[in-house]
Coordinates of C-alpha atoms and ligand atoms in Angstrom, one line a residue:
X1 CA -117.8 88.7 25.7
X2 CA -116.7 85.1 25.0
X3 CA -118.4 83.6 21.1
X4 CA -121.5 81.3 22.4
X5 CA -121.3 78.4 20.0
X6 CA -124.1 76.0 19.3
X7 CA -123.3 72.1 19.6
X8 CA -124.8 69.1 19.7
X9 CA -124.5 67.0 22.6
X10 CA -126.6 63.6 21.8
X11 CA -128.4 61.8 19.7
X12 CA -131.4 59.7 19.6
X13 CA -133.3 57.8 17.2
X14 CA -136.4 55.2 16.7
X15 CA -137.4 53.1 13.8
X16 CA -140.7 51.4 14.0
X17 CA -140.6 47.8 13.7
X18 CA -141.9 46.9 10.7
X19 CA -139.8 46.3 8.1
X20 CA -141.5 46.6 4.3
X21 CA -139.3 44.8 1.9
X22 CA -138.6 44.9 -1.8
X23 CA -139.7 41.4 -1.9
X24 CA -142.9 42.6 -0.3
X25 CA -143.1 45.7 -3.0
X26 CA -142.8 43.2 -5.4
X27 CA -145.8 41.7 -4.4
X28 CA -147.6 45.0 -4.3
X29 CA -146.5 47.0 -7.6
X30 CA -144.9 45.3 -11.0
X31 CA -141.4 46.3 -9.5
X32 CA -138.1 44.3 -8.0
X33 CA -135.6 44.4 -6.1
X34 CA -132.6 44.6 -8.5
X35 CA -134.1 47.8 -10.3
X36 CA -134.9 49.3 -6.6
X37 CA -131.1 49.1 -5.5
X38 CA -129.9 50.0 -8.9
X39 CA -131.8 53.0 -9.3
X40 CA -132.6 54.1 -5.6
X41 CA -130.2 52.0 -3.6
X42 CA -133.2 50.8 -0.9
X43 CA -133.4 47.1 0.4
X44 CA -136.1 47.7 3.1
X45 CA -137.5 50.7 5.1
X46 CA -139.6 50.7 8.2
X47 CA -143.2 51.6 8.4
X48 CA -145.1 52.6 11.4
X49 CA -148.5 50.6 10.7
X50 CA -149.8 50.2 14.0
X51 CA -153.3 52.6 13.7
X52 CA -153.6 55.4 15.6
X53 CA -149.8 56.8 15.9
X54 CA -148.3 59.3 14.0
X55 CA -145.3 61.0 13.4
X56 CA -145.5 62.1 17.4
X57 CA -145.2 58.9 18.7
X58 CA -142.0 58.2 16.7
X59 CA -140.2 61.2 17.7
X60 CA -141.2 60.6 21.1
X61 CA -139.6 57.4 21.7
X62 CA -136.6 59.4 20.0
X63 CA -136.7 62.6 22.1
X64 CA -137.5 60.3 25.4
X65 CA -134.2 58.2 24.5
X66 CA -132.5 61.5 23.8
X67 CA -133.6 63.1 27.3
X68 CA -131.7 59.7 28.8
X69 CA -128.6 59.6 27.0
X70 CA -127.6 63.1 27.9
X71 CA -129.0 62.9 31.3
X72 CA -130.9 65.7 30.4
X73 CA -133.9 67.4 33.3
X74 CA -136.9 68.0 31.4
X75 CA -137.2 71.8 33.2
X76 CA -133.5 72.5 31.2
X77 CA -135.6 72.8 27.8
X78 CA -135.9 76.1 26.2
X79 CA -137.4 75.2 23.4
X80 CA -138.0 72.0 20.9
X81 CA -137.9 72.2 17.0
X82 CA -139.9 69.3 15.1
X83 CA -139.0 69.4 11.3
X84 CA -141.3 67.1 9.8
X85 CA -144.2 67.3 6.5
X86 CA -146.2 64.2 8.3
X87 CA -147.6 66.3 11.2
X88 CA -149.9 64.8 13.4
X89 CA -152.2 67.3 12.4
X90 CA -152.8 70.8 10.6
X91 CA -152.7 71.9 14.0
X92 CA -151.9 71.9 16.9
X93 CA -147.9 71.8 16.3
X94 CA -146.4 68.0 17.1
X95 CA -144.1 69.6 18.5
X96 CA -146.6 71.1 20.8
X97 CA -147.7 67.0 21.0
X98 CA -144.1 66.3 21.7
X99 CA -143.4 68.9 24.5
X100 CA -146.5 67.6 26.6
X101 CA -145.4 64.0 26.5
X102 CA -141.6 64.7 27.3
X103 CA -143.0 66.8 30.5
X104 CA -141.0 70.0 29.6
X105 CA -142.5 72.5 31.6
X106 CA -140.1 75.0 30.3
X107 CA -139.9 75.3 26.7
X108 CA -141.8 76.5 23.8
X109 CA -142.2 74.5 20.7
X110 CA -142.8 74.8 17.0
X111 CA -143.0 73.0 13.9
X112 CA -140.6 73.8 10.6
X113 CA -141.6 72.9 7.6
X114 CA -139.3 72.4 4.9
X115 CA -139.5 69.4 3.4
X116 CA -136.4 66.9 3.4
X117 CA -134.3 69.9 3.9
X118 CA -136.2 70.1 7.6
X119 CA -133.4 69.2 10.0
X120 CA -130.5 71.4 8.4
X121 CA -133.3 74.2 8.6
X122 CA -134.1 73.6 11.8
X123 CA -130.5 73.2 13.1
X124 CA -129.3 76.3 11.9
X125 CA -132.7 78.2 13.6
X126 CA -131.6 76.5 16.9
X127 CA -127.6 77.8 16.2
X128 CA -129.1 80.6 15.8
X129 CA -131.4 81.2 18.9
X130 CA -128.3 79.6 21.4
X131 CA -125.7 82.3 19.6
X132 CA -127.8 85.0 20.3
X133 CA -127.0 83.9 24.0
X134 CA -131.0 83.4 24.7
X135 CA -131.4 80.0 24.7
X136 CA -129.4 77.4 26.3
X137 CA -131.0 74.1 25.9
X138 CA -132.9 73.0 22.4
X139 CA -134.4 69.9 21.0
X140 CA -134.1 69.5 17.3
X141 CA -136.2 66.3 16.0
X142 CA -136.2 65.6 12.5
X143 CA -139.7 63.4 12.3
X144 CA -141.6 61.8 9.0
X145 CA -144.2 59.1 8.9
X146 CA -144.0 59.5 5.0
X147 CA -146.4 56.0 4.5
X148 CA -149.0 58.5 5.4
X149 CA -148.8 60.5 2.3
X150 CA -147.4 57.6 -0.1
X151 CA -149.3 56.1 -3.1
X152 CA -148.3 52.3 -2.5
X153 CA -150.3 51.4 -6.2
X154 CA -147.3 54.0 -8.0
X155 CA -144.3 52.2 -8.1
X156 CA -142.6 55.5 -9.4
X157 CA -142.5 56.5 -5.1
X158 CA -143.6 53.7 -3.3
X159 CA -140.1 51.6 -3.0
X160 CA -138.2 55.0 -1.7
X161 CA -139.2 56.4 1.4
X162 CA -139.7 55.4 5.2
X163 CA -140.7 56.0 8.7
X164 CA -138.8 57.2 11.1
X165 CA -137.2 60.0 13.6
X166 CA -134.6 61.0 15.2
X167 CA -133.2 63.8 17.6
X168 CA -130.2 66.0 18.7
X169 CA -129.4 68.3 21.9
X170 CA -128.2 71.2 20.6
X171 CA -126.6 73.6 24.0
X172 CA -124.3 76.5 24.3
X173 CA -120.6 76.3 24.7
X174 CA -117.8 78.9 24.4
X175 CA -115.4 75.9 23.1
X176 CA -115.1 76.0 19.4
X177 CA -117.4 73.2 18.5
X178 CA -121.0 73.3 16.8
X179 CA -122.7 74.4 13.8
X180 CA -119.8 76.6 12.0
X181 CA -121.4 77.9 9.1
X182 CA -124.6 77.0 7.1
X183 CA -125.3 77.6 3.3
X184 CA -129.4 77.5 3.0
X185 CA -131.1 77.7 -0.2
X186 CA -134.7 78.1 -1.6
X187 CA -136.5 78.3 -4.8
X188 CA -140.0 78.3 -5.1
X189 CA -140.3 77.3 -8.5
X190 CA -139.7 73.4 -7.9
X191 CA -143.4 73.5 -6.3
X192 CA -144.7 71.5 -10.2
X193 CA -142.0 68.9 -9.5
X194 CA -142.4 67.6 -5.8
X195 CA -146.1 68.5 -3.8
X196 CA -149.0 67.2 -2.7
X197 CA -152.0 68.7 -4.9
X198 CA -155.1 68.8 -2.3
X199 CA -155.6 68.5 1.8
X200 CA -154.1 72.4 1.9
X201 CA -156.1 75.7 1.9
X202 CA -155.9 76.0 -1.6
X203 CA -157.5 72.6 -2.3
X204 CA -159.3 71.5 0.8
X205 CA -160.2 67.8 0.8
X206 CA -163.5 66.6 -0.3
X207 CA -164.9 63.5 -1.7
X208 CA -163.4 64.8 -5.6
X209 CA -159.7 65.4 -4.0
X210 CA -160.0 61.8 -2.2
X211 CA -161.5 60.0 -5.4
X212 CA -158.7 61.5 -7.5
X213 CA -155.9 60.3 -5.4
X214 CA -154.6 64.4 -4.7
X215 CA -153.9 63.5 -1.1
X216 CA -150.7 61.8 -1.9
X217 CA -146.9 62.5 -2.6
X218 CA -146.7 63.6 -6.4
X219 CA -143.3 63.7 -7.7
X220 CA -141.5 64.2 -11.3
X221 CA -138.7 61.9 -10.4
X222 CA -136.6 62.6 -13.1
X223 CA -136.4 66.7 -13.0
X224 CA -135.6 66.6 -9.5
X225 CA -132.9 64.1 -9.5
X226 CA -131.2 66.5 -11.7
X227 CA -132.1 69.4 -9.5
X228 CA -131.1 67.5 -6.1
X229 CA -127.3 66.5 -7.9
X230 CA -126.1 69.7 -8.8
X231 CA -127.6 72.0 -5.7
X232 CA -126.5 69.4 -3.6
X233 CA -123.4 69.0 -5.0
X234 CA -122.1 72.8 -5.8
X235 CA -123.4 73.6 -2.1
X236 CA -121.3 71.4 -0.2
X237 CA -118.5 72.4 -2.9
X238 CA -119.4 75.6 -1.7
X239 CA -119.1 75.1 2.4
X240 CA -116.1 73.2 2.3
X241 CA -114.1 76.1 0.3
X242 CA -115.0 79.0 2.5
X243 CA -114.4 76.8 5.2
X244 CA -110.8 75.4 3.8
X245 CA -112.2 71.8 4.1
X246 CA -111.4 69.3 1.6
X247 CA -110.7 65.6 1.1
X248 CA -108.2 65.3 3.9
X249 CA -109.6 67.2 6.2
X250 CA -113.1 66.1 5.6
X251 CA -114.2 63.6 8.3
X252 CA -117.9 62.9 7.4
X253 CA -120.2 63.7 5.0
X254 CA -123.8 63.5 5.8
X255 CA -126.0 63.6 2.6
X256 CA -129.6 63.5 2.9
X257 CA -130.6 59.9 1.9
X258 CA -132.9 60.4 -0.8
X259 CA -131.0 58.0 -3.6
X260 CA -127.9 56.3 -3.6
X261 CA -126.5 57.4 -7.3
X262 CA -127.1 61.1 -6.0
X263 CA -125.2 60.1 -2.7
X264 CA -122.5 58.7 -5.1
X265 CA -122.6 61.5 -7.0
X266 CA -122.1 64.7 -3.5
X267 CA -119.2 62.4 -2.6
X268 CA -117.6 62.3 -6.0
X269 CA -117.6 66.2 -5.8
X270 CA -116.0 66.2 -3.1
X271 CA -113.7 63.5 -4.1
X272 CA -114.1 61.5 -0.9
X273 CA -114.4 58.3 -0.2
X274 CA -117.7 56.3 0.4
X275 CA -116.2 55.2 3.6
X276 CA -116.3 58.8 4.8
X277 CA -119.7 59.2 3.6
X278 CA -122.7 58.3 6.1
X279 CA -125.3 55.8 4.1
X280 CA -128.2 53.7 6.0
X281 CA -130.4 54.7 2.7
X282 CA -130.5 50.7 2.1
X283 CA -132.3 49.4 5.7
X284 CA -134.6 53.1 6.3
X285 CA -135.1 54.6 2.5
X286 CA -135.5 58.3 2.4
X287 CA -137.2 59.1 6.1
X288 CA -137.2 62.9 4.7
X289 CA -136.6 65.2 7.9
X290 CA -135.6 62.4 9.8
X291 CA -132.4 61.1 7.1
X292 CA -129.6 63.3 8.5
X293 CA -130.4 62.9 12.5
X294 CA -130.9 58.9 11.5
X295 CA -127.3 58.6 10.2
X296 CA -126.0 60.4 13.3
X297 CA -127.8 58.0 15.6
X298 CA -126.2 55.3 12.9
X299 CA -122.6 56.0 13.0
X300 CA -122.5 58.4 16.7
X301 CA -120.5 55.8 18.1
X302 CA -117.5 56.4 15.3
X303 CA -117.6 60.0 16.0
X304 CA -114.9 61.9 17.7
X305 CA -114.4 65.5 19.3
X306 CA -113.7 68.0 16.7
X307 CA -114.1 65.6 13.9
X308 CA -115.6 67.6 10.7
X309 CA -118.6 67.2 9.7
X310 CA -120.7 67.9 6.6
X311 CA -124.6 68.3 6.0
X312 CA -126.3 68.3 2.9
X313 CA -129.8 68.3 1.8
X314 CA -132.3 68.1 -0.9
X315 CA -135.8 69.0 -0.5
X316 CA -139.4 69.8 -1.7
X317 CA -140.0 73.4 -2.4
X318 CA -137.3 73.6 -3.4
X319 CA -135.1 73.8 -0.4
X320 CA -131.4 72.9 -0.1
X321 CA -128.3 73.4 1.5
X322 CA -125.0 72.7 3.5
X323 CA -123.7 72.7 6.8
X324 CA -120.6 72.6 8.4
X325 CA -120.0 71.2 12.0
X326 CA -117.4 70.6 14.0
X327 CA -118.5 67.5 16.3
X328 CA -118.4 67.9 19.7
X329 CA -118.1 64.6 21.8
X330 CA -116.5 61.3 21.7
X331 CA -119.0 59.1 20.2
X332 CA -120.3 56.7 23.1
Ligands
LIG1 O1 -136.2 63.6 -1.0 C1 -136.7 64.5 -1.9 C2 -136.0 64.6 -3.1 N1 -136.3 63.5 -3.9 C3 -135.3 62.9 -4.7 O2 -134.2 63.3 -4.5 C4 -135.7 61.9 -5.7 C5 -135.0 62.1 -7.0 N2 -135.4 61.2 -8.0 C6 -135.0 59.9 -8.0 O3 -134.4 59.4 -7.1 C7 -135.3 59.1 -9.3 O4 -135.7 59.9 -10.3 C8 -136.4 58.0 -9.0 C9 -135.8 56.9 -8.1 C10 -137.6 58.6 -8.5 C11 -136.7 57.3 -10.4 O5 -135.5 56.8 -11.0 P1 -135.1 57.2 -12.5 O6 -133.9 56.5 -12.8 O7 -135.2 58.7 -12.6 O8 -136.3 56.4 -13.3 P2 -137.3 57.1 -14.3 O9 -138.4 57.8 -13.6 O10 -136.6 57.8 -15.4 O11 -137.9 55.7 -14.9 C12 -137.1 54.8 -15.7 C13 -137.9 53.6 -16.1 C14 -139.3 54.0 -16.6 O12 -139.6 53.0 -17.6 P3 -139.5 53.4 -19.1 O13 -140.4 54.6 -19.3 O14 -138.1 53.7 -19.3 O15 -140.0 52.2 -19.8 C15 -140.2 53.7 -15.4 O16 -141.5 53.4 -15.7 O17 -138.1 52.8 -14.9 C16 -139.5 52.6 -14.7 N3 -139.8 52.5 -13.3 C17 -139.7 51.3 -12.6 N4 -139.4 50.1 -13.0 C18 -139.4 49.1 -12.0 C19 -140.1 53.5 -12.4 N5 -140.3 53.0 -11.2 C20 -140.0 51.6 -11.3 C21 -140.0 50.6 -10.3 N6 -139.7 49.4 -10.7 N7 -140.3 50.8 -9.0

């Protein structure tokens, strides 16, 4: 029997209007924008503030622009993967939200959680599924509303993150293109550094949980910075050795857009160039799940067939990893 190989087949993205400046932080928190694009590398990010719409609604107008761009009949869905950490709700899934609204009368659909490492999670799940040879058709969506969960009065997390979403078709093919290999990583023990401390079953909300402000992102900036660098870094080391990749041969790295020094800092492991290197961390800030499908729907139409490609990400949890795909279309 021929290998079954998992490769994506389009992109598509949405950013919500708004654009939240540093100017605007400025005016919000004692910050500015040199020490923003010193120390994160963020100019603006986008912010869905219209009330009522959640993280849904974003990746719908990216799965619906997806669904036109590969010409794609909504009954040829198996299945649709939503990586996100802003669901619409506890429950149902938004996937589940997303599946109704795209008219897929064909698929099942689940949420992944894990964190900003979502999408390379997810990708390899939906490699994973199409290999096995029984699944055809999937929809990853990598989807974060994270100005639902930021504390815009802490100027330690306010300035880096964003809204926004984006998707991939991931389909069988017996040409050797697609997700080649992954490296995945967790450990547990980064749960001090990176959570949100109430809304979950071990600290349901209440009036106590909302007065003390334990509904918001909590992060130890500093620990994992250092934590993000080096698994970051030695993973993609990692990929590209057991996978004889190196500088030349390298034609894209994708890093998850979390800060720009610890972009910098993947790429100067790998000792290749920033021009290789896919960065849109200065107009969306870190979107989480939504960073690595964003800078495809950036830079798709530089893309070529069989150009190689490199995922990396750094996550709550903590999760991490590498991935290593060989691209499977002309970008268009
Ligand atoms: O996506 C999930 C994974 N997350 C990450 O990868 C994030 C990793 N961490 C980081 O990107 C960085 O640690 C931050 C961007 C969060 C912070 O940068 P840093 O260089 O680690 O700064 P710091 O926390 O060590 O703070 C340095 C100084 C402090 O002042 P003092 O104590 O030295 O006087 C902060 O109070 O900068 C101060 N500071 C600010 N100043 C102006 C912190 N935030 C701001 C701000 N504007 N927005």
């Amino acid at each position: 029997m021929e290998k079954i190989n998992a490769v994506i087949t389009g992109v598509g993205g949405y950013v919500p209007d708004y654009v939240l400046t540093n100017d605007e932080l400025s005016r919000m928190v004692d910050t500015n924008d040199e020490w923003i694009m010193t120390r994160i590398g963020v100019k603006e990010r986008r912010i869905l503030n219209e009330e009522g719409l959640g993280t849904s609604y974003m990746a719908r107008k990216a799965a619906k622009q997806l669904m036109q761009k590969t010409q794609s009949d909504p009954a040829s869905v198996d299945c649709v993967i939503v990586t996100t950490t802003t669901p619409d709700f506890h429950f149902p899934s938004t996937a589940s939200i997303l599946c109704d609204k795209l008219g897929l009368k064909n698929a099942f659909a689940f949420d992944l959680q894990a964190a900003c490492s979502g999408f390379l999670y997810a990708m390899e799940v939906a490699a994973g599924m199409i290999q096995s040879g029984r699944h055809k058709k999937i929809i990853v969506c990598g989807a974060d509303k994270m100005s639902s969960m930021v504390n815009y009065d802490d100027r330690a997390t306010c300035p880096i993150f964003g809204d926004g979403a984006a998707c991939v078709m991931m389909e069988a093919t017996t040409e050797d293109y697609g997700v080649m290999d992954s490296i995945l990583r967790t450990d547990g023990k980064g749960l001090p550094f990176l959570h949100m401390k109430a809304g979950g079953s071990v600290c349901p909300p209440s009036y106590f949980t909302v007065a003390n402000k334990m509904h918001y992102l909590y992060q130890e900036g500093r620990t994992v910075f250092k934590y993000a660098v080096s698994n970051m870094s030695n993973v993609t080391a990692q990929i590209a050795e057991r996978n004889g990749l190196n500088k030349d041969n390298i034609d894209w790295v994708i890093p998850h857009q979390a800060n720009m020094r610890i972009i910098d800092a993947v790429a100067a492991r790998l000792q290749v160039p920033i021009e290789k290197v896919m960065v849109n961390i200065q107009r969306y800030g870190n979107t989480s799940s939504g960073t690595l499908p964003l800078c495809l729907w950036d830079y798709e139409k530089k893309l070529k067939k069989g150009d190689n490609l490199i995922f990396t990400a750094f996550g709550a949890g903590f999760t991490w990893g590498a991935s290593y795909v060989k691209w499977g279309y002309d970008g268009k």
